[in-house]
GROMACS .gro file of C-alpha atoms in nm:
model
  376
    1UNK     CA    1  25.523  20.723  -4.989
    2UNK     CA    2  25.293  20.826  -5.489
    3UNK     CA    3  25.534  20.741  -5.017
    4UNK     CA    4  25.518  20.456  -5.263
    5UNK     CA    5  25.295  20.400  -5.071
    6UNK     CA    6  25.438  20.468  -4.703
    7UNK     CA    7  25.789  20.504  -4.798
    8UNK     CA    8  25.927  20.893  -4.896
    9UNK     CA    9  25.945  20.924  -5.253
   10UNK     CA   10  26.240  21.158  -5.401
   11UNK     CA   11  26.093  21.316  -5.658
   12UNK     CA   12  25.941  21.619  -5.409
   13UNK     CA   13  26.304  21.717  -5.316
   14UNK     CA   14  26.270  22.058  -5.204
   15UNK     CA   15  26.060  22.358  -5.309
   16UNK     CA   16  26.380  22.548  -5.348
   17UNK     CA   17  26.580  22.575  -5.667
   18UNK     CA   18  26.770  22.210  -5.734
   19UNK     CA   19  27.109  22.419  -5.852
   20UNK     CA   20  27.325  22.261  -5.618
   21UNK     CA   21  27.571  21.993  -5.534
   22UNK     CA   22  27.345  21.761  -5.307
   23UNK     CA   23  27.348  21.434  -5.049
   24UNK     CA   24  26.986  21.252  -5.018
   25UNK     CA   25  26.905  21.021  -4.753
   26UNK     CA   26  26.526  20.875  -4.696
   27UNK     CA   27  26.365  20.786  -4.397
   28UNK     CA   28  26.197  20.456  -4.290
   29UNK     CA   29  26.041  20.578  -3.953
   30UNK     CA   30  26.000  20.891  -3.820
   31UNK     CA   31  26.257  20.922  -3.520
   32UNK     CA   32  26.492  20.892  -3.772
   33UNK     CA   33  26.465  21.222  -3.964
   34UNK     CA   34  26.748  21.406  -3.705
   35UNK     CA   35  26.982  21.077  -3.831
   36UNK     CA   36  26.931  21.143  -4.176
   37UNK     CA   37  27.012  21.490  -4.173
   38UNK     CA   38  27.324  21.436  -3.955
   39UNK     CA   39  27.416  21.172  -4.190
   40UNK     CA   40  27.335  21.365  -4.508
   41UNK     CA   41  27.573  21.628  -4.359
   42UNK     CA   42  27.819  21.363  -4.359
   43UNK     CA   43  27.820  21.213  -4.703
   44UNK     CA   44  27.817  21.542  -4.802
   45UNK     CA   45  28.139  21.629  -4.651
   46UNK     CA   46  28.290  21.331  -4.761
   47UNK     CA   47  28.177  21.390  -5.131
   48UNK     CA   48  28.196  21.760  -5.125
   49UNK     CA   49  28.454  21.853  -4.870
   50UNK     CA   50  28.260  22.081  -4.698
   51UNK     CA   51  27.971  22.173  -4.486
   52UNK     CA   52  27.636  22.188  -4.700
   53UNK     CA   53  27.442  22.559  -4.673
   54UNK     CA   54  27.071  22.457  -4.705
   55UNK     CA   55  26.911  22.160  -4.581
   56UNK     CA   56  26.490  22.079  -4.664
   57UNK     CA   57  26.269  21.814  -4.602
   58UNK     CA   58  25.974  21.659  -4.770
   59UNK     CA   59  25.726  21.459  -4.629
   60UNK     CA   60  25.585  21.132  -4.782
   61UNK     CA   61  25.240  21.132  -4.783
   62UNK     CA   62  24.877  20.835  -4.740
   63UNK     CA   63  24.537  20.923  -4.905
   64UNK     CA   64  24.268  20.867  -4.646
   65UNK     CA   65  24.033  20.862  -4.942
   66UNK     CA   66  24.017  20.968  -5.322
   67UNK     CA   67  24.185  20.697  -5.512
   68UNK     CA   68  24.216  20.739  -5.893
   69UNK     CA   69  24.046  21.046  -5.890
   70UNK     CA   70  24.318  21.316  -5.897
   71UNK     CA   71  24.361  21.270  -6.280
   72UNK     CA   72  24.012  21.271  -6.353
   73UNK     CA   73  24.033  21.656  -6.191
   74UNK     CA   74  23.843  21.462  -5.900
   75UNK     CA   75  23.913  21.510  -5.495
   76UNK     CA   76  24.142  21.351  -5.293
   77UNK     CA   77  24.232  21.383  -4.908
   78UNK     CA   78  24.538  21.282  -4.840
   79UNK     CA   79  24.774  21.340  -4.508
   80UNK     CA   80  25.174  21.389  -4.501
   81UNK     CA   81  25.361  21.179  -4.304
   82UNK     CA   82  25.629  21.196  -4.050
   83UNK     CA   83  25.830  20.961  -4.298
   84UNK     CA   84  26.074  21.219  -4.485
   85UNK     CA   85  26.343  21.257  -4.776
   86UNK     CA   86  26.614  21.498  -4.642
   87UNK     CA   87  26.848  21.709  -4.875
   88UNK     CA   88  27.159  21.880  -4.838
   89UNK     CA   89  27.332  22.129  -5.046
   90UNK     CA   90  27.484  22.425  -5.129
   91UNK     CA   91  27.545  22.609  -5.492
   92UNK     CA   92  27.862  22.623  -5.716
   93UNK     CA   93  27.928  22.856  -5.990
   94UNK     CA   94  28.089  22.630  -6.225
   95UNK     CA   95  27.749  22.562  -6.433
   96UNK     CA   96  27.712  22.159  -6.292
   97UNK     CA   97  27.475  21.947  -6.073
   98UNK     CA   98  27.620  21.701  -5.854
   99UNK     CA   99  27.442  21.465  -5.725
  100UNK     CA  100  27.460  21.190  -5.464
  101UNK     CA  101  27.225  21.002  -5.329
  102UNK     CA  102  27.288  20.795  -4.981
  103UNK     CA  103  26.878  20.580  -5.045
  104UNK     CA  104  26.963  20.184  -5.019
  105UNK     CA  105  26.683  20.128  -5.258
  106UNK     CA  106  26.826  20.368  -5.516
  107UNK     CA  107  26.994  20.223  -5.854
  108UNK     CA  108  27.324  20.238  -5.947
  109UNK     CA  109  27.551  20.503  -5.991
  110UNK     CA  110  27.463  20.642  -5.703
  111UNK     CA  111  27.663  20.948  -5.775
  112UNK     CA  112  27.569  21.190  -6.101
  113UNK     CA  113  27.677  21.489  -6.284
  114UNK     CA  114  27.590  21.689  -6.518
  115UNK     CA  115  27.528  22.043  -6.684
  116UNK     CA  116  27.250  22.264  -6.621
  117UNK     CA  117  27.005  22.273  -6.924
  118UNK     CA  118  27.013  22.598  -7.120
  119UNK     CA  119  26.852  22.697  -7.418
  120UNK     CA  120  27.008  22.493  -7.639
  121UNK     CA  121  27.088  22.216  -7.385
  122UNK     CA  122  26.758  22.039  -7.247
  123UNK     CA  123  26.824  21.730  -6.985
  124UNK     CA  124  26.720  21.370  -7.093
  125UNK     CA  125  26.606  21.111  -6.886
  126UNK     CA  126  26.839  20.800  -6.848
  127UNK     CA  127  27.008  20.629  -6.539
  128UNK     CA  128  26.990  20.591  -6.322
  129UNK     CA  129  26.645  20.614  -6.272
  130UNK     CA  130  26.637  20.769  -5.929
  131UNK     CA  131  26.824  21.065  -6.078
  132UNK     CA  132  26.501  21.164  -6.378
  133UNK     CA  133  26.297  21.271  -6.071
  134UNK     CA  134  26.552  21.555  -5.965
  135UNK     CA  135  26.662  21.636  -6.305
  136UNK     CA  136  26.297  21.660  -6.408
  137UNK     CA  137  26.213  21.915  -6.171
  138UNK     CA  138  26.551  22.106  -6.286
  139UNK     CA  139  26.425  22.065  -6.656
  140UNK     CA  140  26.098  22.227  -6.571
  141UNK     CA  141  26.124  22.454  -6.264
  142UNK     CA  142  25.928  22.741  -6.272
  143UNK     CA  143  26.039  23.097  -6.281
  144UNK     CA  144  25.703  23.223  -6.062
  145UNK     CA  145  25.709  23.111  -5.705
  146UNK     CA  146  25.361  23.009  -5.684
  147UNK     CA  147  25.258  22.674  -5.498
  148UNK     CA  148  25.048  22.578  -5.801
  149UNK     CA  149  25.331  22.616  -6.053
  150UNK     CA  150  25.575  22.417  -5.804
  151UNK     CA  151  25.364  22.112  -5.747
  152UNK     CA  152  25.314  22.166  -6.133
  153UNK     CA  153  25.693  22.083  -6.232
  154UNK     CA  154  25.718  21.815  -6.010
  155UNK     CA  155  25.410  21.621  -6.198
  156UNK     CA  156  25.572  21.714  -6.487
  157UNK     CA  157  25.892  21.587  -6.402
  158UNK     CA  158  25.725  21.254  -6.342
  159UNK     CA  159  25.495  21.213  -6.664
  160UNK     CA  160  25.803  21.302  -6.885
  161UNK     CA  161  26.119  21.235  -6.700
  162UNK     CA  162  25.984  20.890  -6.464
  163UNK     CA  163  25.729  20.761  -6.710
  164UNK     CA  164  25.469  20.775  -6.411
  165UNK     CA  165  25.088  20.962  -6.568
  166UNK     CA  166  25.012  21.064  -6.224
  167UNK     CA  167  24.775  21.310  -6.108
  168UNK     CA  168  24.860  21.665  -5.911
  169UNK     CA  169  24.793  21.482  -5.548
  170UNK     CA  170  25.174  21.407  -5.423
  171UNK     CA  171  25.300  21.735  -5.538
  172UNK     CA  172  25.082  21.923  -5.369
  173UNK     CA  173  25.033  21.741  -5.014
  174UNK     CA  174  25.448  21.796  -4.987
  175UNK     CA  175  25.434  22.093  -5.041
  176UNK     CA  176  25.089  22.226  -4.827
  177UNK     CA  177  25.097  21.958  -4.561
  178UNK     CA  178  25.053  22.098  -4.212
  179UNK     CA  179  25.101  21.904  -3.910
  180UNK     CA  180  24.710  21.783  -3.770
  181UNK     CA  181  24.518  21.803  -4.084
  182UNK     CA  182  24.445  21.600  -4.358
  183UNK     CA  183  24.431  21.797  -4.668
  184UNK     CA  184  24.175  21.809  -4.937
  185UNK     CA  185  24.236  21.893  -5.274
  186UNK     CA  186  24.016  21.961  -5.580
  187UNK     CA  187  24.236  21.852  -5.836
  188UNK     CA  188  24.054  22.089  -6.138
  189UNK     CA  189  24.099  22.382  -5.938
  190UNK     CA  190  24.391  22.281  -5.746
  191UNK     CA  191  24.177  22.442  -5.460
  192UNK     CA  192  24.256  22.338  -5.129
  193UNK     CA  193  24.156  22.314  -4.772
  194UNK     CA  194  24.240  22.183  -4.433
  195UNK     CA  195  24.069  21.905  -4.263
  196UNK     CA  196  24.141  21.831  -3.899
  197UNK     CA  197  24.325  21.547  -3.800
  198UNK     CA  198  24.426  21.607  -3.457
  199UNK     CA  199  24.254  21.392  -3.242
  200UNK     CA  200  24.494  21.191  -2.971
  201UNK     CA  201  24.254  20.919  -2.935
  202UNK     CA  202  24.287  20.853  -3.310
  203UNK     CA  203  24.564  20.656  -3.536
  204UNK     CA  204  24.669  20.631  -3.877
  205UNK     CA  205  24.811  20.307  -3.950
  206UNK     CA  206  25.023  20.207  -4.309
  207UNK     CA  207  25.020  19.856  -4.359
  208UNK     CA  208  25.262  19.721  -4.618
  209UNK     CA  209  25.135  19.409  -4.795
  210UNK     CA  210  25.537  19.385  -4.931
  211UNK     CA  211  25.397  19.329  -5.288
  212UNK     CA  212  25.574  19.533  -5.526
  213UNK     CA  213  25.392  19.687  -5.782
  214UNK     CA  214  25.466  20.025  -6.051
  215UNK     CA  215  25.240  20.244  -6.109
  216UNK     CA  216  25.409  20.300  -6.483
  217UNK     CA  217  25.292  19.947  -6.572
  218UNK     CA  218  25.064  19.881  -6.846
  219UNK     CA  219  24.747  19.880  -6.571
  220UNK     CA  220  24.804  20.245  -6.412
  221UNK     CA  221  24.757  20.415  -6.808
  222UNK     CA  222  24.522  20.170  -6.911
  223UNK     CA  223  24.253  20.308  -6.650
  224UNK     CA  224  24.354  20.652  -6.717
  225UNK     CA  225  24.248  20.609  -7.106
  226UNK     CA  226  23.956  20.406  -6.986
  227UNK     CA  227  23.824  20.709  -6.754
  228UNK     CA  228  23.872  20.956  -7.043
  229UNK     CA  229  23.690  20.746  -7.289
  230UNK     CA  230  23.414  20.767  -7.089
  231UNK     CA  231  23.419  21.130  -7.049
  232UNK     CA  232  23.438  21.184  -7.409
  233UNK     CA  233  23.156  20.939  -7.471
  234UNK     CA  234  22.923  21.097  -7.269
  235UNK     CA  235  23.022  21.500  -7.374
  236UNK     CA  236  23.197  21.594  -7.061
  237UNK     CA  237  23.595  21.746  -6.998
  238UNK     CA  238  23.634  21.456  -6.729
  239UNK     CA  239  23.451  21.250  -6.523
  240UNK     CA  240  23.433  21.533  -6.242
  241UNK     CA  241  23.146  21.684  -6.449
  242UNK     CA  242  22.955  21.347  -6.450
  243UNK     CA  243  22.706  21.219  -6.179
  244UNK     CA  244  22.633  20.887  -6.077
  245UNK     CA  245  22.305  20.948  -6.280
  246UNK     CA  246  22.435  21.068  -6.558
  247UNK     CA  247  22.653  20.737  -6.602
  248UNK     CA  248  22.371  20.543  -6.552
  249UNK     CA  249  22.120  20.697  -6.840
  250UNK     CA  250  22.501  20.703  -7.087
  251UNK     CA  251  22.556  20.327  -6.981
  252UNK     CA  252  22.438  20.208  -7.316
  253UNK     CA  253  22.730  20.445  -7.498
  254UNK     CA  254  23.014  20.314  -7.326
  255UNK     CA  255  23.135  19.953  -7.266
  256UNK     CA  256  23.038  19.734  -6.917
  257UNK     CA  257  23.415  19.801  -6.842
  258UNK     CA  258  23.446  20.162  -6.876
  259UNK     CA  259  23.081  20.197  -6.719
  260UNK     CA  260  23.259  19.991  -6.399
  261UNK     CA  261  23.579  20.201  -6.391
  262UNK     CA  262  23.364  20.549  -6.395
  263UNK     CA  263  23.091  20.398  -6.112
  264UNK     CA  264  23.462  20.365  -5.951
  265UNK     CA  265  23.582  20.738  -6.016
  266UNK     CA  266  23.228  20.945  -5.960
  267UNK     CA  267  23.102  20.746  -5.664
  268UNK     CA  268  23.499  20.770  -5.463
  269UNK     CA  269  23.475  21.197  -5.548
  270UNK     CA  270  23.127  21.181  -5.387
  271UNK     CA  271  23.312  21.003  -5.075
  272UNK     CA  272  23.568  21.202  -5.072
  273UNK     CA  273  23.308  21.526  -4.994
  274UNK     CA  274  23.139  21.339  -4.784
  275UNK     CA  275  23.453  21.178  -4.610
  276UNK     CA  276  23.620  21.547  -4.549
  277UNK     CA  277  23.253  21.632  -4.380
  278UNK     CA  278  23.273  21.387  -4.135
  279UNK     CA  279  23.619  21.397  -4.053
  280UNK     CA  280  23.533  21.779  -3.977
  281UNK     CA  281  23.229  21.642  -3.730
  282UNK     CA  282  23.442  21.407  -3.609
  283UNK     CA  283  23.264  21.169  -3.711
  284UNK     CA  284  23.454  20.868  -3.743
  285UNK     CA  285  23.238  20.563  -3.786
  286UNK     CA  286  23.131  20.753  -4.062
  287UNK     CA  287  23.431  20.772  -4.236
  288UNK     CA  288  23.517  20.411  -4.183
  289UNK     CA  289  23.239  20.326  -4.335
  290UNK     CA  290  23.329  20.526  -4.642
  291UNK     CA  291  23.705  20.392  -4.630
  292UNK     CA  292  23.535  20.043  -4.664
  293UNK     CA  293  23.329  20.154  -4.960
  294UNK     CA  294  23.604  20.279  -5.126
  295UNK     CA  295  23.841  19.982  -5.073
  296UNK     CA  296  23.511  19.751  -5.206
  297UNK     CA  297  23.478  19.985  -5.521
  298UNK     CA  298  23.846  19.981  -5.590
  299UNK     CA  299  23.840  19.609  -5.589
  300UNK     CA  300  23.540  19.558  -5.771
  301UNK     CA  301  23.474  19.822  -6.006
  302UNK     CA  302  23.841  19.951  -6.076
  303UNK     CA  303  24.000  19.618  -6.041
  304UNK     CA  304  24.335  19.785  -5.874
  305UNK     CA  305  24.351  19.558  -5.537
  306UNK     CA  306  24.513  19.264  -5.556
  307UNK     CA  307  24.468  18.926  -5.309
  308UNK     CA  308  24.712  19.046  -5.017
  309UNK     CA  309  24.564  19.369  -5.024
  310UNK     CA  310  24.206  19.266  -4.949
  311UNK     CA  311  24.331  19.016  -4.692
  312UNK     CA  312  24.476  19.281  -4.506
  313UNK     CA  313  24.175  19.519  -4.503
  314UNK     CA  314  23.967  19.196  -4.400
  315UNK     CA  315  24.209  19.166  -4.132
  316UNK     CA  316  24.234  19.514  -4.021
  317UNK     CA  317  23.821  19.497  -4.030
  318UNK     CA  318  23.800  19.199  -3.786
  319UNK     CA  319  24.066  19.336  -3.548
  320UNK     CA  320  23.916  19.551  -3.277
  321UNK     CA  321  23.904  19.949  -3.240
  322UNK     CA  322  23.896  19.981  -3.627
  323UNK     CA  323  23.684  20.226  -3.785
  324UNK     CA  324  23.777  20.162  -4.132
  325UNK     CA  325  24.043  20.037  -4.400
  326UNK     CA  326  24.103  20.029  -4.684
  327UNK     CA  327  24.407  19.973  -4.993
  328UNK     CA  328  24.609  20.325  -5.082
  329UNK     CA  329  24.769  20.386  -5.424
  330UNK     CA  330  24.813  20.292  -5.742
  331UNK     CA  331  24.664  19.945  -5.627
  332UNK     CA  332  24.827  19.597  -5.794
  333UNK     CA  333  25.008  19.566  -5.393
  334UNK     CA  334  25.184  19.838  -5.207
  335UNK     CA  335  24.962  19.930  -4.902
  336UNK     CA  336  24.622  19.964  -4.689
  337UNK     CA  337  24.564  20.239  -4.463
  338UNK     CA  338  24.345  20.214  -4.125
  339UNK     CA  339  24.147  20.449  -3.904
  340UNK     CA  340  24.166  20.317  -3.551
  341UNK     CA  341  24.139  20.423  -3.211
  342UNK     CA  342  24.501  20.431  -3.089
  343UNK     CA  343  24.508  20.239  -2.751
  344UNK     CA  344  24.418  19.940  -2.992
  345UNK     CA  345  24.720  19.992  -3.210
  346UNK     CA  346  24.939  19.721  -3.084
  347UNK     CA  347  24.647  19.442  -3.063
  348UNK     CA  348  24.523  19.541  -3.414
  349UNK     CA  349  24.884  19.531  -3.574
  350UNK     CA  350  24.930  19.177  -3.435
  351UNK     CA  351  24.605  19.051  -3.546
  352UNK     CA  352  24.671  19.155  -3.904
  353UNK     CA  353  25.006  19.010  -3.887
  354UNK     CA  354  24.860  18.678  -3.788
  355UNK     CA  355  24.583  18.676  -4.036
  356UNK     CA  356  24.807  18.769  -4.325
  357UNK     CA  357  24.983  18.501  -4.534
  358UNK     CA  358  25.283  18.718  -4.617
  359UNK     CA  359  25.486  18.948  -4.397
  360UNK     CA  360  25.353  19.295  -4.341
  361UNK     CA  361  25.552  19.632  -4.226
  362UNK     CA  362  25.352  19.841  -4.026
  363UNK     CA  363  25.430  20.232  -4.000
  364UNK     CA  364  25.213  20.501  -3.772
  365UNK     CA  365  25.262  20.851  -3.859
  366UNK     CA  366  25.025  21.185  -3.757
  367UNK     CA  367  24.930  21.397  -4.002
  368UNK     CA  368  25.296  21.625  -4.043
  369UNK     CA  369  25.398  21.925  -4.212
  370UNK     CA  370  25.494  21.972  -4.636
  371UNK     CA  371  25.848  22.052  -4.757
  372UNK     CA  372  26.042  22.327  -4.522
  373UNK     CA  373  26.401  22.417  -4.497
  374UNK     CA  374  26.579  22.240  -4.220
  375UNK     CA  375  26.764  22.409  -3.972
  376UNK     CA  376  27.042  22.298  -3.744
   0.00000   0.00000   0.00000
């Protein structure tokens, strides 16, 4: 889904240990999570010749709100989706990892192997690329069992085995999503609670502007040194410690740039607080209004939206039943997400498609559960 934006992303494979031979097969709705199991059982018993032991799931996920705060130790509130990655596997004895991956999007080979790392064998990123994410989390998994340490490897699988500086967010909405809630997350702490996203009335739409974009280009660290510049400039860890009026008496020690890009970061943790609140009142005008704000501040401040992205919040905006919407991720394209009331769905998906110059994928999803083991 970080989904990429509503797409599952592999690199939250399974909170279990990865030493296994393994079949992976991702989702692109959610009725077809009981296909991609049966069909990761197959490829598995044509690879393996025999019946996997274990299967798990993991969820892709959509922040409601909180963008480009989780690596400023910020808050974000994201939900997981219905959209999932399966795995199947079982262990071998032999001191290997096989891999093979079933994803249509994944690079070539799509079958790996290789030792486990020991203490005087470490694994090394290479090709293909789809592969660093699982031998990452290999690399770096955790003897404790704690949540905390899990989500943990799998950001550090991605800063030094995918080249992505991403914050704590994905990792830990696989893992802690429950089905109905949204989940917010205090990325210093790595504190979290659930927020209630249950209502029938309500829908969570993913739009998907069909722009690539990767959040390892030279944009996604660029704002990440900006944000810590600041922070250093005006004596603080990170910009969670700042207030909005703090930044404005420092504005004079930092440049018009960085003073835009940490407005950006200290106003979206304020509307992330507030955000959670409301969604806990039910309140959901409110939160539109805040999704709006933050979409506005992304685009303006941050500079992370792009043309197709705005035209598609605009769209959303003008369609009717539409609380709020707003662009999710990295930013430079992937995709908007949209509070709405839910008997509007199919009028307000057909509005945006006719208002938007390109061609847009549209995916619904409640708010599901994190990682499990599968059974069958």
């Amino acid at each position: 889904m970080r989904p990429a934006p509503a797409r599952p992303r592999p690199e939250h494979p399974a909170p279990t240990g990865p030493r296994c031979r393994a079949s992976v097969m991702a989702a692109s709705s959610p009725p077809r999570a009981g296909e991609l199991l049966a069909e990761a059982r197959r490829a598995f018993r044509e690879e393996f010749g025999a019946e996997p032991e274990l299967a798990v799931s993991a969820p892709g996920r959509v922040n409601l709100i909180g963008e480009h705060t989780d690596y400023n130790q910020g808050l974000v509130l994201p939900m997981a989706l219905e959209l999932v990655t399966v795995l199947v596997g079982s262990p071998r004895a032999d001191g290997l990892v096989s891999l093979l991956t079933t994803s249509e999007d994944a690079d070539e080979p799509r079958r790996l192997q290789f030792p486990l790392p020991t203490a005087q064998r470490s694994l090394e990123p290479g090709t293909p690329r789809w592969a660093n994410y699982v031998k990452g989390v290999i690399q770096h998994y955790p003897d404790s069992g704690s949540v905390a340490a899990r989500a943990q490897v799998c950001q550090q699988a991605e800063h030094s085995f995918a080249g992505v500086p991403c914050g704590i967010m994905d990792q830990l909405i696989a893992l802690l999503g429950q089905e109905g809630h949204a989940l917010l997350i205090d990325c210093r702490s790595l504190e979290t609670s659930l927020v209630p996203l249950s209502e029938p009335k309500l829908a969570v739409l993913i739009t998907n502007s069909n722009v690539r974009h990767s959040l390892g280009s030279s944009e996604y660290p660029l704002r990440r040194r900006q944000c810590e510049e600041v922070a250093r400039a005006l004596g603080k860890e990170s910009l969670r410690e700042v207030q909005l009026e703090e930044l404005e008496a420092g504005r004079e020690l930092v440049s018009k740039e960085g003073f835009r890009r940490a407005r950006h970061v200290v106003g979206e943790i304020r509307r992330t607080a507030q955000a959670a609140a409301a969604l806990c009142r039910g309140d959901y005008r409110a939160f539109g209004r805040l999704m709006v704000e933050s979409h506005h501040s992304l685009r303006d401040d941050y500079e992370v939206s792009c043309p197709e992205l705005d035209q598609l919040v605009e769209a959303a905006l003008s369609a009717p039943g539409v609380y709020g919407s707003r662009m999710t991720g990295g930013g430079f394209g992937g995709c908007t997400v949209t509070l709405l009331e839910a008997s509007f769905t199919s009028q307000v998906m057909q509005h945006i498609q006719e208002q938007y110059s390109g061609t847009a994928t549209f995916y619904l999803s409640q708010a599901a559960d994190g990682a499990k083991v599968l059974h069958w």
